[in-house]
mmCIF file of C-alpha atoms in Angstrom:
data_model
loop_
_atom_site.group_PDB
_atom_site.id
_atom_site.type_symbol
_atom_site.label_atom_id
_atom_site.label_comp_id
_atom_site.label_asym_id
_atom_site.label_seq_id
_atom_site.Cartn_x
_atom_site.Cartn_y
_atom_site.Cartn_z
ATOM 1 C CA MET A 1 -50.961 109.732 68.046
ATOM 2 C CA LYS A 2 -49.621 112.531 65.872
ATOM 3 C CA ASP A 3 -46.237 110.770 65.730
ATOM 4 C CA THR A 4 -47.906 107.568 64.581
ATOM 5 C CA LYS A 5 -49.694 109.343 61.734
ATOM 6 C CA GLU A 6 -46.495 111.089 60.646
ATOM 7 C CA GLN A 7 -44.461 107.893 60.891
ATOM 8 C CA PHE A 8 -47.133 105.975 58.955
ATOM 9 C CA GLU A 9 -47.169 108.621 56.227
ATOM 10 C CA HIS A 10 -43.355 108.580 56.056
ATOM 11 C CA VAL A 11 -43.238 104.784 55.663
ATOM 12 C CA ILE A 12 -45.995 104.827 53.042
ATOM 13 C CA ALA A 13 -44.109 107.546 51.130
ATOM 14 C CA VAL A 14 -40.987 105.353 51.070
ATOM 15 C CA CYS A 15 -43.046 102.352 49.881
ATOM 16 C CA ARG A 16 -44.830 104.507 47.291
ATOM 17 C CA ASP A 17 -41.489 105.769 45.960
ATOM 18 C CA LEU A 18 -40.367 102.162 45.405
ATOM 19 C CA PHE A 19 -43.750 101.322 43.853
ATOM 20 C CA ALA A 20 -43.421 104.293 41.467
ATOM 21 C CA LYS A 21 -39.902 103.262 40.436
ATOM 22 C CA LYS A 22 -41.023 99.691 39.748
ATOM 23 C CA LEU A 23 -44.052 101.059 37.912
ATOM 24 C CA HIS A 24 -41.685 103.012 35.684
ATOM 25 C CA ASP A 25 -39.523 99.940 35.039
ATOM 26 C CA TYR A 26 -42.277 97.320 34.613
ATOM 27 C CA GLY A 27 -45.484 99.240 34.028
ATOM 28 C CA ALA A 28 -48.629 97.950 35.708
ATOM 29 C CA ALA A 29 -47.892 94.344 34.694
ATOM 30 C CA TRP A 30 -49.362 93.274 38.058
ATOM 31 C CA ARG A 31 -52.829 94.112 36.661
ATOM 32 C CA ILE A 32 -53.014 90.578 35.243
ATOM 33 C CA MET A 33 -52.807 89.048 38.726
ATOM 34 C CA ARG A 34 -55.963 87.541 40.123
ATOM 35 C CA PRO A 35 -56.547 88.312 43.826
ATOM 36 C CA ALA A 36 -55.579 84.774 44.893
ATOM 37 C CA SER A 37 -52.228 85.237 43.143
ATOM 38 C CA VAL A 38 -51.680 88.485 45.020
ATOM 39 C CA THR A 39 -52.462 86.635 48.254
ATOM 40 C CA ASP A 40 -49.909 83.969 47.339
ATOM 41 C CA GLN A 41 -47.298 86.645 46.590
ATOM 42 C CA LEU A 42 -47.974 88.198 49.996
ATOM 43 C CA PHE A 43 -47.593 84.744 51.540
ATOM 44 C CA ILE A 44 -44.182 84.289 49.907
ATOM 45 C CA LYS A 45 -43.005 87.630 51.320
ATOM 46 C CA ALA A 46 -44.328 86.982 54.842
ATOM 47 C CA ASN A 47 -42.968 83.449 54.864
ATOM 48 C CA ARG A 48 -39.529 84.739 53.868
ATOM 49 C CA ILE A 49 -39.611 87.271 56.709
ATOM 50 C CA ARG A 50 -40.436 84.523 59.186
ATOM 51 C CA SER A 51 -37.687 82.333 57.759
ATOM 52 C CA LEU A 52 -35.144 85.163 58.126
ATOM 53 C CA GLU A 53 -36.332 85.912 61.653
ATOM 54 C CA THR A 54 -35.974 82.245 62.587
ATOM 55 C CA LYS A 55 -32.654 81.560 60.844
ATOM 56 C CA GLY A 56 -31.113 84.931 61.589
ATOM 57 C CA VAL A 57 -29.236 85.026 58.284
ATOM 58 C CA SER A 58 -30.030 85.737 54.642
ATOM 59 C CA LEU A 59 -28.078 83.985 51.906
ATOM 60 C CA VAL A 60 -29.508 86.377 49.312
ATOM 61 C CA GLY A 61 -28.241 89.367 51.271
ATOM 62 C CA GLU A 62 -31.534 91.224 51.665
ATOM 63 C CA GLY A 63 -33.091 91.659 55.073
ATOM 64 C CA ILE A 64 -36.668 91.823 56.238
ATOM 65 C CA ARG A 65 -37.212 95.539 55.568
ATOM 66 C CA PRO A 66 -37.634 95.122 51.765
ATOM 67 C CA GLU A 67 -40.049 92.249 52.369
ATOM 68 C CA PHE A 68 -42.244 94.331 54.687
ATOM 69 C CA MET A 69 -42.189 97.064 52.039
ATOM 70 C CA ALA A 70 -43.300 94.477 49.479
ATOM 71 C CA ILE A 71 -46.174 93.468 51.766
ATOM 72 C CA VAL A 72 -47.312 97.092 51.881
ATOM 73 C CA ASN A 73 -47.117 97.426 48.099
ATOM 74 C CA TYR A 74 -48.649 94.040 47.236
ATOM 75 C CA GLY A 75 -51.377 94.674 49.824
ATOM 76 C CA ILE A 76 -52.279 97.883 48.017
ATOM 77 C CA ILE A 77 -52.086 96.058 44.679
ATOM 78 C CA GLY A 78 -54.503 93.505 46.151
ATOM 79 C CA LEU A 79 -56.960 96.238 47.128
ATOM 80 C CA ILE A 80 -56.736 97.705 43.615
ATOM 81 C CA GLN A 81 -57.313 94.299 42.058
ATOM 82 C CA LEU A 82 -60.337 93.641 44.274
ATOM 83 C CA ALA A 83 -61.838 96.985 43.265
ATOM 84 C CA LEU A 84 -61.050 96.938 39.552
ATOM 85 C CA GLY A 85 -60.891 93.221 38.878
ATOM 86 C CA TYR A 86 -57.901 91.728 37.144
ATOM 87 C CA ALA A 87 -57.118 92.640 33.551
ATOM 88 C CA GLU A 88 -56.064 90.533 30.591
ATOM 89 C CA LYS A 89 -53.254 92.988 29.899
ATOM 90 C CA GLU A 90 -51.698 96.074 31.408
ATOM 91 C CA ASP A 91 -54.461 98.684 31.360
ATOM 92 C CA LEU A 92 -53.396 101.480 33.731
ATOM 93 C CA THR A 93 -51.037 104.333 33.057
ATOM 94 C CA GLU A 94 -48.428 105.184 35.667
ATOM 95 C CA ALA A 95 -50.538 108.162 36.760
ATOM 96 C CA GLN A 96 -53.697 106.046 37.082
ATOM 97 C CA ALA A 97 -51.856 103.350 39.044
ATOM 98 C CA LEU A 98 -50.389 105.933 41.430
ATOM 99 C CA GLU A 99 -53.824 107.510 41.860
ATOM 100 C CA GLN A 100 -55.195 104.093 42.852
ATOM 101 C CA TYR A 101 -52.214 103.521 45.157
ATOM 102 C CA ASP A 102 -52.859 106.817 46.918
ATOM 103 C CA ARG A 103 -56.574 106.050 47.308
ATOM 104 C CA TYR A 104 -55.961 102.750 49.073
ATOM 105 C CA ALA A 105 -53.015 104.034 51.114
ATOM 106 C CA LYS A 106 -55.312 106.790 52.414
ATOM 107 C CA GLN A 107 -58.105 104.318 53.250
ATOM 108 C CA THR A 108 -55.620 102.089 55.064
ATOM 109 C CA LEU A 109 -54.278 105.057 57.046
ATOM 110 C CA GLU A 110 -57.820 106.025 58.044
ATOM 111 C CA LEU A 111 -58.500 102.477 59.251
ATOM 112 C CA MET A 112 -55.255 102.431 61.219
ATOM 113 C CA LEU A 113 -56.073 105.744 62.915
ATOM 114 C CA LYS A 114 -59.495 104.440 64.020
ATOM 115 C CA LYS A 115 -58.087 101.168 65.338
ATOM 116 C CA ASN A 116 -55.101 102.907 66.913
ATOM 117 C CA HIS A 117 -57.485 105.179 68.803
ATOM 118 C CA ASP A 118 -59.425 102.212 70.166
ATOM 119 C CA TYR A 119 -56.338 100.113 70.984
ATOM 120 C CA ASP A 120 -54.273 102.973 72.485
ATOM 121 C CA GLU A 121 -51.098 102.344 70.482
ATOM 122 C CA ALA A 122 -50.835 98.748 71.726
ATOM 123 C CA TRP A 123 -48.856 97.898 68.576
ATOM 124 C CA ARG A 124 -45.885 99.837 69.953
ATOM 125 C CA SER A 125 -45.466 97.211 72.699
ATOM 126 C CA MET A 126 -45.431 94.323 70.236
ATOM 127 C CA ARG A 127 -42.404 92.614 68.728
ATOM 128 C CA VAL A 128 -41.721 92.789 64.989
ATOM 129 C CA THR A 129 -41.899 88.984 64.928
ATOM 130 C CA SER A 130 -45.488 89.215 66.169
ATOM 131 C CA TYR A 131 -46.415 91.376 63.174
ATOM 132 C CA THR A 132 -44.959 88.673 60.952
ATOM 133 C CA ASP A 133 -47.066 86.008 62.641
ATOM 134 C CA LEU A 134 -50.196 88.155 62.472
ATOM 135 C CA ILE A 135 -49.630 88.793 58.764
ATOM 136 C CA LEU A 136 -49.234 85.062 58.158
ATOM 137 C CA MET A 137 -52.410 84.358 60.144
ATOM 138 C CA LYS A 138 -54.273 86.973 58.066
ATOM 139 C CA LEU A 139 -52.941 85.301 54.929
ATOM 140 C CA TYR A 140 -54.249 81.887 55.985
ATOM 141 C CA ARG A 141 -57.601 83.509 56.773
ATOM 142 C CA THR A 142 -57.592 85.244 53.389
ATOM 143 C CA LYS A 143 -56.832 81.986 51.595
ATOM 144 C CA GLN A 144 -59.756 80.354 53.412
ATOM 145 C CA ILE A 145 -62.077 83.224 52.460
ATOM 146 C CA GLU A 146 -60.914 82.942 48.840
ATOM 147 C CA ASP A 147 -61.481 79.168 48.914
ATOM 148 C CA LEU A 148 -65.013 79.880 50.160
ATOM 149 C CA SER A 149 -65.487 82.324 47.261
ATOM 150 C CA GLY A 150 -66.081 85.051 49.834
ATOM 151 C CA ASN A 151 -69.090 83.266 51.338
ATOM 152 C CA THR A 152 -68.269 83.732 55.023
ATOM 153 C CA LEU A 153 -70.667 83.606 57.936
ATOM 154 C CA VAL A 154 -69.249 86.283 60.232
ATOM 155 C CA SER A 155 -65.833 87.290 58.923
ATOM 156 C CA GLU A 156 -64.608 90.458 57.298
ATOM 157 C CA GLY A 157 -63.709 90.223 53.650
ATOM 158 C CA VAL A 158 -60.420 89.912 51.828
ATOM 159 C CA ASP A 159 -60.105 93.698 51.591
ATOM 160 C CA ALA A 160 -60.152 94.110 55.380
ATOM 161 C CA ASN A 161 -57.485 91.433 55.722
ATOM 162 C CA TYR A 162 -55.293 93.135 53.106
ATOM 163 C CA MET A 163 -55.623 96.432 55.005
ATOM 164 C CA ASP A 164 -54.692 94.763 58.287
ATOM 165 C CA MET A 165 -51.632 93.176 56.651
ATOM 166 C CA ILE A 166 -50.569 96.548 55.258
ATOM 167 C CA ASN A 167 -50.953 98.133 58.681
ATOM 168 C CA TYR A 168 -48.950 95.396 60.437
ATOM 169 C CA ALA A 169 -46.205 95.764 57.824
ATOM 170 C CA VAL A 170 -46.180 99.542 58.301
ATOM 171 C CA PHE A 171 -45.927 99.065 62.077
ATOM 172 C CA ALA A 172 -42.945 96.757 61.549
ATOM 173 C CA LEU A 173 -41.303 99.291 59.234
ATOM 174 C CA ILE A 174 -41.888 102.079 61.767
ATOM 175 C CA LYS A 175 -40.244 100.008 64.497
ATOM 176 C CA LEU A 176 -37.353 99.040 62.223
ATOM 177 C CA GLU A 177 -36.735 102.659 61.229
ATOM 178 C CA PHE A 178 -37.601 104.608 64.367
ATOM 179 C CA GLY A 179 -37.061 101.977 67.056
ATOM 180 C CA GLU A 180 -39.251 101.353 70.066
#
């Protein structure tokens, strides 16, 4: 399991580096996004991955790796937005945004380690396309929870679904970078 933790941390560091660069270029403009908008952005990314997996070709020239990275970063943005609420304008400095990013990346890693212990690394036997499908399923569940204003009977909340999506995207990125 040590390899999984190291690989997870490596992938998150790569995603964080991209997040930091975009934060420099755009600031924390994403702070205006309501959680449902973040969910829709995640849906766009996951749907594009599935489309590329199905068609086997990208006319834009970008593959699935950047889209999985976007799912990691938008998933963390979603967790931040759930915790802080959305803002009417950009209200976080780069340092504050990165501090929030690190907090939720750490929580997501901790969740993955617990689940990975219980599931005995089963994710390593899965196909990348299955992660895509699971992310899309989690997105449809999240949309339903949002439509119910969070009033579920037995289901986990939006935050748990965001964390699961981040973890599936990290697993895909690990497999894409390190192989089986």
